[in-house]
Coordinates of C-alpha atoms in Angstrom, one line a residue:
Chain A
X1073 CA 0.0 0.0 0.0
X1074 CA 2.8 2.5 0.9
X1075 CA 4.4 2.0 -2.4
X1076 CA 1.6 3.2 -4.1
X1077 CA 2.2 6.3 -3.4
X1078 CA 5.7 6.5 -5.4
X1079 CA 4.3 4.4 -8.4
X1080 CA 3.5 7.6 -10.7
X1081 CA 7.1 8.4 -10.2
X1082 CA 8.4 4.8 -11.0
X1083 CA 6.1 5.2 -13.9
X1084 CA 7.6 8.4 -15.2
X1085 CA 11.4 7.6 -14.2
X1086 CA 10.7 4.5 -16.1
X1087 CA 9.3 5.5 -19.6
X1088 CA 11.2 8.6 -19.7
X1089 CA 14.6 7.9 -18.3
X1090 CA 15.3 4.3 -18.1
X1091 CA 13.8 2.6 -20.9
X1092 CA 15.1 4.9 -23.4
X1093 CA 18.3 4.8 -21.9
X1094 CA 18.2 0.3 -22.1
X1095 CA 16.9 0.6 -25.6
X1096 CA 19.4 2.0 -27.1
X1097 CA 22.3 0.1 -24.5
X1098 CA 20.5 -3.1 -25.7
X1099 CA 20.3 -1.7 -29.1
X1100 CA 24.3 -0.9 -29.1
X1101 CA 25.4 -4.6 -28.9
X1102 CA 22.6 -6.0 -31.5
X1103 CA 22.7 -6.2 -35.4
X1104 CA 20.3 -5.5 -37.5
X1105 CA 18.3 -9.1 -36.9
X1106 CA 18.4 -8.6 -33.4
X1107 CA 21.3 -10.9 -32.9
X1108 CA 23.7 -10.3 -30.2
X1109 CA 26.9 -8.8 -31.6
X1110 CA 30.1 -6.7 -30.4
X1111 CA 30.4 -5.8 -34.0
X1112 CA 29.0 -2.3 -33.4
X1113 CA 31.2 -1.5 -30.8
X1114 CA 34.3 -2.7 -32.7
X1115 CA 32.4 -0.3 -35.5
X1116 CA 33.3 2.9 -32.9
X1117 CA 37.3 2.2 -33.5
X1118 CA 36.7 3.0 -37.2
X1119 CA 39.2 6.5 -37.9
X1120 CA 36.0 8.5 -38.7
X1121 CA 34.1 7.8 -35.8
X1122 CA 37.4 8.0 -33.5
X1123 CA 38.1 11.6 -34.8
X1124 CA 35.3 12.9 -33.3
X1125 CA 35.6 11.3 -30.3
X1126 CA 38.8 12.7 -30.1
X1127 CA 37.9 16.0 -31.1
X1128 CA 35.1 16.1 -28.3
X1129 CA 37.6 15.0 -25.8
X1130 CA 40.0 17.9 -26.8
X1131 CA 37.4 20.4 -26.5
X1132 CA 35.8 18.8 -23.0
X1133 CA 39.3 18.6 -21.6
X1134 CA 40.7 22.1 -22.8
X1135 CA 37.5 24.0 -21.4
X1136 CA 37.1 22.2 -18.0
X1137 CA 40.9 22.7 -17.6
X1138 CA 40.8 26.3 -18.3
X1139 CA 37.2 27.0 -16.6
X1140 CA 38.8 24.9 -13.3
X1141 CA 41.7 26.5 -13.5
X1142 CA 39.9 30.6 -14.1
X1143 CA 37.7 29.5 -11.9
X1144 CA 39.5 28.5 -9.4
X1145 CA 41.6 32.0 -9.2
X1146 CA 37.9 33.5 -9.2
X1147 CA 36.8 32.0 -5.9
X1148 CA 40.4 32.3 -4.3
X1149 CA 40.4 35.7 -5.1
X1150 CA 36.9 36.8 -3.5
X1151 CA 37.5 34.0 -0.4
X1152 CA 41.0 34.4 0.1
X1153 CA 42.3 37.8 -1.8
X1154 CA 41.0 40.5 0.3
X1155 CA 38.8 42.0 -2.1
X1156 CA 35.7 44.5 -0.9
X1157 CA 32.4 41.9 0.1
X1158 CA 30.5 43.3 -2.9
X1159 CA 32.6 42.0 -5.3
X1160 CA 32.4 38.6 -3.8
X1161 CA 28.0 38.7 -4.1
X1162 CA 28.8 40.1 -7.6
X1163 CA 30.4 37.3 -9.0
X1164 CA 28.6 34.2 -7.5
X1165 CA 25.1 36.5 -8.6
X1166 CA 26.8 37.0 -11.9
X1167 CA 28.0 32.8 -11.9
X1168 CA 24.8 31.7 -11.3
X1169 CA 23.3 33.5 -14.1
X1170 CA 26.2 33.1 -16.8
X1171 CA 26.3 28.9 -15.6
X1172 CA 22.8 28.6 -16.9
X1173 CA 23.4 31.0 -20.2
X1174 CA 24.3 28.4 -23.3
X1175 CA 22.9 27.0 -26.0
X1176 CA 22.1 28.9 -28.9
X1177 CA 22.7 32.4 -27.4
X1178 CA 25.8 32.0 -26.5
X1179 CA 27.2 31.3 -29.7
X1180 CA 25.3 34.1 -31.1
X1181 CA 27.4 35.9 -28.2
X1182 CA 30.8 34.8 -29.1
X1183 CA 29.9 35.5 -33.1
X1184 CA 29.0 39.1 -32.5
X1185 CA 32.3 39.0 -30.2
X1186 CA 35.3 37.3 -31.9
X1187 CA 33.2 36.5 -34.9
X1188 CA 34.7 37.7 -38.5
X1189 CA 32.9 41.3 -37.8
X1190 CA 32.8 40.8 -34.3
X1191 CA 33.3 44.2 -32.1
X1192 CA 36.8 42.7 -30.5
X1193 CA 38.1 41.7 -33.9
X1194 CA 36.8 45.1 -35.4
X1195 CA 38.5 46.8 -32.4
X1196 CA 41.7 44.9 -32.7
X1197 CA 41.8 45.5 -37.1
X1198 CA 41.1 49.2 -36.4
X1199 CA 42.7 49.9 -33.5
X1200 CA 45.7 48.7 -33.2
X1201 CA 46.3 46.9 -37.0
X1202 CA 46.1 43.4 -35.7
X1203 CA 44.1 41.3 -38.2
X1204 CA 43.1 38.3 -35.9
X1205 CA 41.7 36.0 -38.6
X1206 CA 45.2 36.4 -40.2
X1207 CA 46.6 34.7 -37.4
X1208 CA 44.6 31.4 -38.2
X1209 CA 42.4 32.0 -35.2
X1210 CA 38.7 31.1 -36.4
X1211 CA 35.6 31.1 -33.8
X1212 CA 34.7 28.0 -35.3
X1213 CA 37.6 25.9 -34.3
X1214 CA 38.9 23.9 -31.5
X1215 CA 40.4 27.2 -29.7
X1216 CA 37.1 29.2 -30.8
X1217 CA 34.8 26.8 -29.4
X1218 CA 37.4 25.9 -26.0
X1219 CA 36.5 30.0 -25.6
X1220 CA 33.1 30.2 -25.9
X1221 CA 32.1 26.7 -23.8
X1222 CA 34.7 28.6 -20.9
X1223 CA 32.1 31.1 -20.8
X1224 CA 30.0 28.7 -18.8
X1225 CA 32.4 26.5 -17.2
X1226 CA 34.0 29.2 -15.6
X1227 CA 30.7 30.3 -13.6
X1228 CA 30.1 26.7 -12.5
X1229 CA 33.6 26.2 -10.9
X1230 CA 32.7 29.5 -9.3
X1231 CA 29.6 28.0 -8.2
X1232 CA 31.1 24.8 -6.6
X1233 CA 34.4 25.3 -5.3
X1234 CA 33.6 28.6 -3.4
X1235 CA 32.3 26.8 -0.2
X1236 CA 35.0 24.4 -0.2
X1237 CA 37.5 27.3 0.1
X1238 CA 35.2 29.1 2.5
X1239 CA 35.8 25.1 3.9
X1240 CA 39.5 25.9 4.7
X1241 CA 39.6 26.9 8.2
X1242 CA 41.9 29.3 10.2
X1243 CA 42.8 26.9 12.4
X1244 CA 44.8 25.0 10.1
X1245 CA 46.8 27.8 8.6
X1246 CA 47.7 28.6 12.7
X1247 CA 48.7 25.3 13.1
X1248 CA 50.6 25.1 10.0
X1249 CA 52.1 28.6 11.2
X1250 CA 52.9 27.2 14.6
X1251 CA 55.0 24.3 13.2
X1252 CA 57.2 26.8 11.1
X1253 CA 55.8 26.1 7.4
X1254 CA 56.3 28.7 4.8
X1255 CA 53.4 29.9 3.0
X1256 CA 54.0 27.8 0.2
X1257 CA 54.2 24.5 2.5
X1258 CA 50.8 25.7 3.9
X1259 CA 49.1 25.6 0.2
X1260 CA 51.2 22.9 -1.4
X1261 CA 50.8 20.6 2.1
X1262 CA 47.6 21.5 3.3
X1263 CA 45.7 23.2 1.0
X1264 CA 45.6 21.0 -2.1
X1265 CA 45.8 18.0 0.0
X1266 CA 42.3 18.7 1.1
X1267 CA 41.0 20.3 -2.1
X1268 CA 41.9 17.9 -4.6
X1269 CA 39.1 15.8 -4.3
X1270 CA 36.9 18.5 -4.8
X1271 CA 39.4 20.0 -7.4
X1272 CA 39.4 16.9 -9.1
X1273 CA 35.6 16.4 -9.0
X1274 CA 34.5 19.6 -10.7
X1275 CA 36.7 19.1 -13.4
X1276 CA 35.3 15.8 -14.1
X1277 CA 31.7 17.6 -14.0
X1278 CA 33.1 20.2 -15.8
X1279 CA 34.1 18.1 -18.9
X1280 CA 30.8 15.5 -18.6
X1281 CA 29.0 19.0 -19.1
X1282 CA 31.1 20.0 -22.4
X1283 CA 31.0 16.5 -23.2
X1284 CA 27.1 16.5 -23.7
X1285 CA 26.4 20.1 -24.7
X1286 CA 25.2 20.4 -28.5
X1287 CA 23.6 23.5 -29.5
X1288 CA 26.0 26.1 -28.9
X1289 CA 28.6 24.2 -31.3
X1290 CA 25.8 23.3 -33.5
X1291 CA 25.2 27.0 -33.8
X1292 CA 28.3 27.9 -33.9
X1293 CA 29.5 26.1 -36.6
X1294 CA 26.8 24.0 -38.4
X1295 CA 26.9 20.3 -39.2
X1296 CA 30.4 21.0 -40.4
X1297 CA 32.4 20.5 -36.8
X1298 CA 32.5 16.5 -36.4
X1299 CA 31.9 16.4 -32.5
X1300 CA 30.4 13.1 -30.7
X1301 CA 27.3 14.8 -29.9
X1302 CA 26.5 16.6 -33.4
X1303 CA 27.2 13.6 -35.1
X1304 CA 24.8 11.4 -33.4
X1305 CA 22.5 14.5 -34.0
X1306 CA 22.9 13.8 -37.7
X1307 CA 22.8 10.2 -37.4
X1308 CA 19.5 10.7 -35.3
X1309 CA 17.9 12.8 -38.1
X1310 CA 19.1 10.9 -41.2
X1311 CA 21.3 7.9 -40.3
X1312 CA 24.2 9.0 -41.9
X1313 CA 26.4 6.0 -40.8
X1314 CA 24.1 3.6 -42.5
X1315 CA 23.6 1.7 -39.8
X1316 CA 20.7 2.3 -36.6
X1317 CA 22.7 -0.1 -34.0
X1318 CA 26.3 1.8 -34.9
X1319 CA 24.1 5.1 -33.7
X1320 CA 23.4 3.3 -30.4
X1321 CA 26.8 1.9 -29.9
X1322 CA 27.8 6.3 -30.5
X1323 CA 25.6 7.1 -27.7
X1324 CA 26.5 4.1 -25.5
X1325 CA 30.1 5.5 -25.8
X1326 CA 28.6 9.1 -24.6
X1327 CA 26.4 7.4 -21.7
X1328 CA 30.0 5.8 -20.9
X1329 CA 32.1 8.8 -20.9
X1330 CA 29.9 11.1 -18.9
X1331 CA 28.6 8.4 -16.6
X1332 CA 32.3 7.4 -15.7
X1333 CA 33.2 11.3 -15.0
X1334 CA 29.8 11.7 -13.3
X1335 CA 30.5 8.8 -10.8
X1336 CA 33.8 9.6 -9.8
X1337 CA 33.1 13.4 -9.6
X1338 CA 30.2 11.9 -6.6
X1339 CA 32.9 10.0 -5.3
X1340 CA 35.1 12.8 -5.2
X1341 CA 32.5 15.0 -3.6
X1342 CA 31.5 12.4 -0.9
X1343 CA 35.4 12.5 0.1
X1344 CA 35.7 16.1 -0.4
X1345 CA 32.8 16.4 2.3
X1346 CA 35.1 14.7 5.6
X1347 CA 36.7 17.9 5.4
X1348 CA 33.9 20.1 5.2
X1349 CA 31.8 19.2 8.6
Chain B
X215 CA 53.4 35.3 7.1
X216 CA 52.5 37.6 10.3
X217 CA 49.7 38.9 7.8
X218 CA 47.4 36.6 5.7
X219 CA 46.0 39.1 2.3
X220 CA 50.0 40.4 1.6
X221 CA 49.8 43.3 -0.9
X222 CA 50.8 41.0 -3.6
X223 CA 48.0 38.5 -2.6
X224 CA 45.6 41.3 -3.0
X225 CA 47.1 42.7 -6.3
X226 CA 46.8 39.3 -7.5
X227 CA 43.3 39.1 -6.4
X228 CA 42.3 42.4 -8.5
X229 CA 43.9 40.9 -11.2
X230 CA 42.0 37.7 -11.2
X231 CA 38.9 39.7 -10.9
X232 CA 39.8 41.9 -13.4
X233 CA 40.3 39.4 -16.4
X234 CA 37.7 37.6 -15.0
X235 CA 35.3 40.8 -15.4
X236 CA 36.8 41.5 -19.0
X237 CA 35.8 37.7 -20.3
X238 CA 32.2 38.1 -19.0
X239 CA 31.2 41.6 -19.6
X240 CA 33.1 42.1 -23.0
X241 CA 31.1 39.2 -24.8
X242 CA 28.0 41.0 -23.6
X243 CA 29.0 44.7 -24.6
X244 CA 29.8 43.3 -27.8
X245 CA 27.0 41.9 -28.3
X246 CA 24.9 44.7 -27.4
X247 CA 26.7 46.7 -29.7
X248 CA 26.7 44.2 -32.7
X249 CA 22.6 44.0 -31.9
X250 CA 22.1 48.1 -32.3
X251 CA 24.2 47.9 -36.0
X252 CA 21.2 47.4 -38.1
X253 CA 21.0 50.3 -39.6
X254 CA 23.8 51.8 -41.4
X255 CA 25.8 54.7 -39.8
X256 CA 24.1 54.7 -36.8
X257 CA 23.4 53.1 -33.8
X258 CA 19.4 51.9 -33.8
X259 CA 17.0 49.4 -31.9
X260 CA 15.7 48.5 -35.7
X261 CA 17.2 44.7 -34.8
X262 CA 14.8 44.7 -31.7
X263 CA 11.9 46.1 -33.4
X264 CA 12.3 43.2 -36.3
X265 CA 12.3 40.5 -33.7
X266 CA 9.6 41.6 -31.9
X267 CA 7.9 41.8 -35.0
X268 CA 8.2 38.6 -36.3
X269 CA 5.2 36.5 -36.3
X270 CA 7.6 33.4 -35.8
X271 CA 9.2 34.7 -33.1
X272 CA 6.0 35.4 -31.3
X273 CA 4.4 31.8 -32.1
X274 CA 7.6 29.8 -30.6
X275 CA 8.3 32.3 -27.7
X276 CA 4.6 31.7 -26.7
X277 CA 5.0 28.2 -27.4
X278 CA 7.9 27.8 -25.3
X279 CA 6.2 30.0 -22.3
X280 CA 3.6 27.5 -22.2
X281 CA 5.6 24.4 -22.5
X282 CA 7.7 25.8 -19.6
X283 CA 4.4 26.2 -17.6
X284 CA 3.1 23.0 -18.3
X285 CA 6.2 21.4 -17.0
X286 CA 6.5 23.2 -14.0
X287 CA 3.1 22.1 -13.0
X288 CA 2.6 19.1 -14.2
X289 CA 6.5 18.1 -12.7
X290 CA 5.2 19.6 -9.4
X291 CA 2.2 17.7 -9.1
X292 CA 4.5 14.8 -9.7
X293 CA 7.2 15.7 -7.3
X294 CA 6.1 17.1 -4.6
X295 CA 3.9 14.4 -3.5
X296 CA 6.4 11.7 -4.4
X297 CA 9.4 13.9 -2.2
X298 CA 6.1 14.3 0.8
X299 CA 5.3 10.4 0.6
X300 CA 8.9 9.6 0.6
X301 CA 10.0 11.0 4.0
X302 CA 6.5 10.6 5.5
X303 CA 6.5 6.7 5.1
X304 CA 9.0 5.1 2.7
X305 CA 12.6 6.4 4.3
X306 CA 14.1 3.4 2.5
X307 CA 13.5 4.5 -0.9
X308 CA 15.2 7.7 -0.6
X309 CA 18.5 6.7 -2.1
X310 CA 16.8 5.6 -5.1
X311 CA 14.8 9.0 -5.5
X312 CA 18.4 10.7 -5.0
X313 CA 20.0 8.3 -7.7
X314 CA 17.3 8.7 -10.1
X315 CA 17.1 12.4 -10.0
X316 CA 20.9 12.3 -10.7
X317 CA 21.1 10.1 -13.9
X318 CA 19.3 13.6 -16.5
X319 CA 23.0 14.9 -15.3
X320 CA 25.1 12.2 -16.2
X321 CA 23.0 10.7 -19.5
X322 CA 23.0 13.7 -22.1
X323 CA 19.8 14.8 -23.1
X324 CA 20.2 14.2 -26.8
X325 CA 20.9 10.5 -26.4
X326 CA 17.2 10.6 -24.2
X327 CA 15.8 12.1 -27.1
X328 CA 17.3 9.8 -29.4
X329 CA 15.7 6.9 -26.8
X330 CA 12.1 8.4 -27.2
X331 CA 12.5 8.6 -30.8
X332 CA 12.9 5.3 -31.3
X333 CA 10.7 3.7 -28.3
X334 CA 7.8 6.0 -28.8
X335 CA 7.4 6.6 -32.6
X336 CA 4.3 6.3 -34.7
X337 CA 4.8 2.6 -35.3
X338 CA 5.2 1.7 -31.8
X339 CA 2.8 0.5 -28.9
X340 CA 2.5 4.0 -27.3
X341 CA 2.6 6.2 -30.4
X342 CA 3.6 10.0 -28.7
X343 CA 5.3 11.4 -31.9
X344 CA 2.0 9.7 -34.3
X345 CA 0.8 13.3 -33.5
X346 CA 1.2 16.9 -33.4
X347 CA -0.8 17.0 -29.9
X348 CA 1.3 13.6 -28.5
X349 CA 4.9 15.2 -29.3
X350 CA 3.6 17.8 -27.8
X351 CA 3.3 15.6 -24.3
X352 CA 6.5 14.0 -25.1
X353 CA 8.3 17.4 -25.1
X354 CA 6.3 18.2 -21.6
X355 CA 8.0 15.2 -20.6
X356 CA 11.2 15.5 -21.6
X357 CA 11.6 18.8 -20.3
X358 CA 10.4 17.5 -17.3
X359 CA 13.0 15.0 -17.2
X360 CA 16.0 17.7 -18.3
X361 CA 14.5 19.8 -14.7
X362 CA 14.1 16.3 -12.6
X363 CA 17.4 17.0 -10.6
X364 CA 16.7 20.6 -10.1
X365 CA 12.8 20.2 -9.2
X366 CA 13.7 17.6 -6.3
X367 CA 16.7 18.7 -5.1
X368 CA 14.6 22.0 -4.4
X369 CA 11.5 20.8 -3.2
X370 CA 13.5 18.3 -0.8
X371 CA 15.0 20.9 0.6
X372 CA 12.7 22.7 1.1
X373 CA 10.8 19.9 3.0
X374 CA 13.6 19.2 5.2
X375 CA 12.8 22.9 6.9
X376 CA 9.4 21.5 8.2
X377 CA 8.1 18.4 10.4
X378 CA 6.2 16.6 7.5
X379 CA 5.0 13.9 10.3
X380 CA 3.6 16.3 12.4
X381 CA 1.7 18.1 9.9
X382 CA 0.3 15.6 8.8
X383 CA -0.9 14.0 11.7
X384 CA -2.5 17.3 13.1
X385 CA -4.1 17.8 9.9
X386 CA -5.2 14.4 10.1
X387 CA -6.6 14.6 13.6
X388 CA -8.9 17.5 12.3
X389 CA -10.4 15.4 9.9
X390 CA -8.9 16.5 6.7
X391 CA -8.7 13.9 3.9
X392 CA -5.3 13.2 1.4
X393 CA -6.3 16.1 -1.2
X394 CA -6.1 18.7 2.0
X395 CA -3.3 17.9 3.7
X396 CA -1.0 17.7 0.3
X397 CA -2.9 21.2 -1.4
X398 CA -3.3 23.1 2.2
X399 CA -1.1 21.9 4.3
X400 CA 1.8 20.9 2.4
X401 CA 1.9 22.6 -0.6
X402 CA 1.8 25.7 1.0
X403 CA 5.0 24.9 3.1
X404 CA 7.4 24.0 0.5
X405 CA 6.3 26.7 -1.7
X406 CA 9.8 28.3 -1.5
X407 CA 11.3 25.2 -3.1
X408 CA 8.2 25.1 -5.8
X409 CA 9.4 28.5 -6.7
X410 CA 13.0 27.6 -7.1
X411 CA 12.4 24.8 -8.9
X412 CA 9.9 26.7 -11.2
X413 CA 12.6 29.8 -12.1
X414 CA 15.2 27.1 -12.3
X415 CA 13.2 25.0 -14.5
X416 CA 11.9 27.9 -16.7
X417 CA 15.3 29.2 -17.2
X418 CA 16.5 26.1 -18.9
X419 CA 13.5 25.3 -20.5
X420 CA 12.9 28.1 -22.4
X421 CA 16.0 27.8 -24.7
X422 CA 16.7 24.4 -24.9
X423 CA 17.5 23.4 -28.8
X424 CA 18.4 19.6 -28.3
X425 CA 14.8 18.1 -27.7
X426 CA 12.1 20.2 -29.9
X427 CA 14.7 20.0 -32.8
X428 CA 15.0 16.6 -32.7
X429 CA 10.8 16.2 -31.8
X430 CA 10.1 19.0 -34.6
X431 CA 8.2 21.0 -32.4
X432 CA 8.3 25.4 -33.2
X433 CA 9.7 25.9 -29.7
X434 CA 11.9 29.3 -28.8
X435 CA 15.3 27.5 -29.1
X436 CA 15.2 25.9 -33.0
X437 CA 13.7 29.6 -33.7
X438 CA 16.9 31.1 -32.3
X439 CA 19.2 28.5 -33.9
X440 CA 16.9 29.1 -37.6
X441 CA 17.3 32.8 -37.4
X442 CA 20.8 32.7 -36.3
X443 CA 21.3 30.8 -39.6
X444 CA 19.9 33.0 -41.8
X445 CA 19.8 36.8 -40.4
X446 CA 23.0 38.8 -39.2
X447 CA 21.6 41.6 -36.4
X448 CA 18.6 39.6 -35.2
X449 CA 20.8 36.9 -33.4
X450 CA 22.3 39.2 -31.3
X451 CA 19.4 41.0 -30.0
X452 CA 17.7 37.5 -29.4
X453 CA 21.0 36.8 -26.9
X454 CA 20.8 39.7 -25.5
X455 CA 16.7 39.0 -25.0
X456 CA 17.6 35.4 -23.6
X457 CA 20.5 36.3 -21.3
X458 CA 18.0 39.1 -19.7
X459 CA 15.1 35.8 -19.4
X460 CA 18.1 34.0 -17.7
X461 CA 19.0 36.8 -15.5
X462 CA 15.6 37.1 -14.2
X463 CA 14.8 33.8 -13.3
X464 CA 17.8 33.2 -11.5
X465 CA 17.7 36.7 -9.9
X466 CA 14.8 35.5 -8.6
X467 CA 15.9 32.3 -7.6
X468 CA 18.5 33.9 -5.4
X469 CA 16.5 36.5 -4.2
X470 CA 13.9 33.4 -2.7
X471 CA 17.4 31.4 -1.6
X472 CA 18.7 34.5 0.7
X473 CA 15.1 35.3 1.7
X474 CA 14.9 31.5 3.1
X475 CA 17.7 31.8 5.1
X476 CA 16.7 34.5 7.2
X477 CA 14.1 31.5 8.4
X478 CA 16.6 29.0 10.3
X479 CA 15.6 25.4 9.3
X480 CA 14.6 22.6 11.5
X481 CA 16.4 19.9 12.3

C-alpha cells in the first residue's frame, strides 16, 4: 500500500529515463536481426568515428581545464584575496546566471564577439592593425569553441568550489604557522591536500558538461564541426552511418564517458565532504 | 606570514577579478553593440523592433512559455507528493529518489531524445510522436526529465525545513482527507522550493534546442538556432533577450534562496 504512493514516479522515471536509456544500451550490442553482436562497438574504432571522439575529448578537456583553473583563481580571489564583500555577491550572482546562459545564445554571443565582424576583432583591425583571422584563429575551431564553452564552465567552478575554500579553516593555517611552514608549504601541504578531491571532482563535472552540450557548437559552426554529440544529432535525423545499431553503440560510448566522469566526480565530492563538517 | 592578504595577494586578487570581469562583460558589450548595428551609420533598436515583430518569433516564444508552464506544474504535481510520501512513510526509498534524480546529469539529453524517438514513434505500442498533440506531451516530458534534478533537489530541501509527520498527523486529527493535507497543508509549506524549482526550470526550458529540434516541435530554441542561420543583427538582440530571461529567473531564484535563510531550518 505504501508503495503506491511512489508508483507515478516509478512510472515516469521509467518510460522517460530508463527505458530509453536500455533501448538503445541493448540496441548498441545488436545487429540489424536482433542478434547479439560486439560488432557495433568494434564499429566505434573505425578513424571517422574516433576523430570525433577525439575531437570532443580535446574540446571537453581544454574548457574544463581552463574553466577549473579561471575559476579557481575567481573564488580564491573573493574567499581568500582580500577583495571589498561586494565583489564577492557580484560574481557568484553573476555565476549563477552566466552557468545557466548556453545553448544557442551563447554562440550568437561569441559571433558578435570574436566572430569575423565581431566588435573585439573590429577593435583589434582598427585599432591597433592586428588582423586576428590572419593569425589562423577562427571562432569556429577547436580554440574558438574551447573559448566560448569557458564562458559557462568558468561560472560553475565559481559556483562549486567557493564553499569548499570558505571550507578551509583558520585553524589550520595557525597550526601550520605554529610548526614553522612557509606559506608555500601551507598551500602545497595543506591546502591542495584537502581540495583535490573537490578539485578533481568539478573538473570531471566540468568536462561531462562540455562532453554532452550540443547547441551552442551546432550553432556555432553548423553540421560541419565533427563532435560526438552533433554527429549522433545527424545520425539521429538521417542515419548517416548507414547503420541504426552503430548510432546506439555512439551514444552508448557518450552514456559511458559522462557516466564514468559523473561517478567519480560523486565519489570525489562524498570524500571532499570529511573535510567540510 | 605575520599577515594573511599580503599586498601581492591582494594585487593578485584584482587581477583575477579583473580578467575575469573583461571575459564576462566584454562578450556581452559586444553583443549589445553588434545588436544596435542594423542600420547603417548609426546606432538603432531597428534589430529589436524586427524580432519583436516577427510572427515566428512570437508563435515559438509563446510556445515555449507554455511548454515551460506545463512542466512546472505538471512536474510539481508529480514531485512534490512523491518527495512528501517519501519522508513521511518510505525512508528506504530515498536513495533511489536521490540516484534517479541524478542520472538527466550524467545521460546527455540528446541521447534521451534519441531513446524516445525510437521507443515511442508512430509505429510503436505508445505512439507520442503519431501526432502533433502527442509530441507535444513527449516534449512536456522531456523537459520535465531535463529539470528532474533541479525540481527535487529544491522541493527536498525545502521539506527538510518543516516536520512533515507532524503536519500531517495534526491535519489528520482535524479530519482532513489526502487532497487537504498535500494542497493546504503541504503545498503551502514548500512553496519556496516550488518557486525555485519553477525559475530554475523555466530558465532552462525556455531555450533548450536539443529536444524540440530533434521532436520538430516550433519551440523558442530551433527559432533562435533558424534565425541565427539565416539573419546577421537579429541573433544578437535575441542573446541579449535570452540572457535578460536568464538573468531574471535566477535573480529571482537567489532572491527566494537568501530570503529562506533568514528563516533558520529545523532539524
Amino acid at each position: 500500500m505504501d508503495w503506491a504512493g511512489v508508483a507515478p514516479f516509478c512510472l515516469f522515471a521509467a518510460m522517460f529515463l530508463i527505458a530509453p536509456t536500455l533501448y538503445l544500451v541493448t540496441g548498441a550490442f545488436l545487429n540489424a536481426a536482433g542478434e547479439p553482436t560486439l560488432e557495433n562497438i568494434a564499429g566505434l574504432f573505425t578513424p571517422k568515428i574516433m576523430a570525433s571522439y577525439s575531437i570532443s575529448l580535446k574540446i571537453s578537456l581544454a574548457s574544463a581545464f581552463g574553466g577549473a583553473l579561471v575559476g579557481f583563481f575567481l573564488a580564491w580571489a573573493v574567499v581568500l584575496g582580500g577583495l571589498p564583500a561586494w565583489i564577492r555577491s557580484a560574481l557568484l550572482t553573476f555565476s549563477g546566471v552566466a552557468s545557466n546562459f548556453a545553448g544557442v545564445p551563447l554562440a550568437f554571443a561569441f559571433l558578435a564577439t570574436l566572430g569575423r565582424t565581431g566588435l573585439v576583432t573590429v577593435i583589434l583591425r582598427d585599432w591597433f592593425g592586428f588582423n586576428l583571422y590572419s593569425t589562423g584563429f577562427n571562432l569556429l575551431s577547436f580554440l574558438g569553441l574551447t573559448l566560448t564553452y569557458m564562458y559557462f564552465q568558468i561560472p560553475l567552478m565559481v559556483l562549486i568550489i567557493t564553499p569548499a575554500l570558505d571550507g578551509l579553516k583558520k585553524e589550520w593555517r595557525e597550526a601550520a604557522e605554529i610548526l614553522g611552514a612557509t606559506n608555500f608549504q601551507y598551500w602545497t601541504r595543506v591546502v591542495l591536500p584537502i581540495l583535490f578531491p573537490s578539485i578533481l571532482g568539478t573538473f570531471l563535472l566540468l568536462f561531462a558538461n562540455a562532453f554532452g552540450a550540443i547547441a551552442t557548437a551546432y550553432s556555432l559552426t553548423g553540421s560541419t564541426f565533427n563532435i560526438v554529440p552533433i554527429q549522433l544529432y545527424a545520425q539521429i535525423r538521417g542515419d548517416v552511418l548507414h547503420n541504426a545499431n552503430l548510432g546506439y553503440a555512439l551514444a552508448l560510448g557518450m552514456i559511458v564517458i559522462t557516466g564514468v566522469s559523473n561517478l567519480i566526480y560523486i565519489w570525489m565530492r562524498i570524500r571532499a565532504e570529511r573535510w567540510q563538517k | 606570514m605575520s599577515t594573511h592578504t599580503s599586498g601581492w595577494q591582494k594585487a593578485g586578487a584584482w587581477a583575477a577579478i579583473l580578467f575575469g570581469a573583461t571575459y564576462f562583460i566584454l562578450p556581452l558589450v559586444a553583443t549589445f553593440e553588434f545588436s544596435l548595428r542594423m542600420r547603417r551609420g548609426e546606432y538603432s533598436f531597428d534589430a529589436y523592433r524586427s524580432v519583436f515583430t516577427d510572427a515566428q518569433f512570437q508563435e515559438s516564444f509563446s510556445y515555449s512559455i507554455l511548454m515551460a508552464v506545463l512542466t512546472i506544474v505538471i512536474g510539481m504535481l508529480l514531485i512534490v507528493p512523491t518527495a512528501y510520501w517519501v519522508r513521511l512513510r518510505l525512508p528506504q526509498f530515498r536513495p533511489v529518489m536521490e540516484f534517479v534524480t541524478l542520472l538527466p546529469l550524467v545521460i546527455p539529453a540528446i541521447v534521451i531524445v534519441f531513446g524516445y524517438l525510437r521507443l515511442y514513434n508512430s509505429s510503436s505500442l505508445i505512439p507520442f510522436t503519431g501526432s502533433a498533440r502527442g509530441t507535444d506531451i513527449l516534449l512536456m516530458f522531456s523537459f520535465m526529465t531535463l529539470s528532474l534534478p533541479y525540481m527535487y533537489r529544491s522541493v527536498d530541501t525545502a521539506m527538510r525545513t518543516i516536520d512533515v509527520a507532524t503536519l500531517t498527523e495534526a491535519a489528520q486529527s482535524l479530519g482532513a482527507p489526502w487532497r487537504t493535507i498535500l494542497f493546504r497543508c503541504i503545498f503551502p509549506n514548500v512553496m519556496s522550493g516550488v518557486l525555485s524549482g519553477a525559475f530554475i526550470t523555466f530558465a532552462i526550458v525556455i531555450g533548450e534546442f536539443t529536444m524540440p529540434s530533434l521532436l520538430n516541435r516550433p519551440a523558442f530554441g530551433p527559432y533562435l538556432q533558424l534565425i541565427g542561420a539565416n539573419r546577421a543583427y537579429e541573433p544578437p538582440a535575441l542573446a541579449i533577450i535570452a540572457f535578460a530571461i536568464t538573468w531574471l529567473s535566477v535573480g529571482l531564484l537567489q532572491l527566494l534562496s537568501r530570503f529562506n535563510k533568514a528563516r533558520p531550518p529545523k532539524p
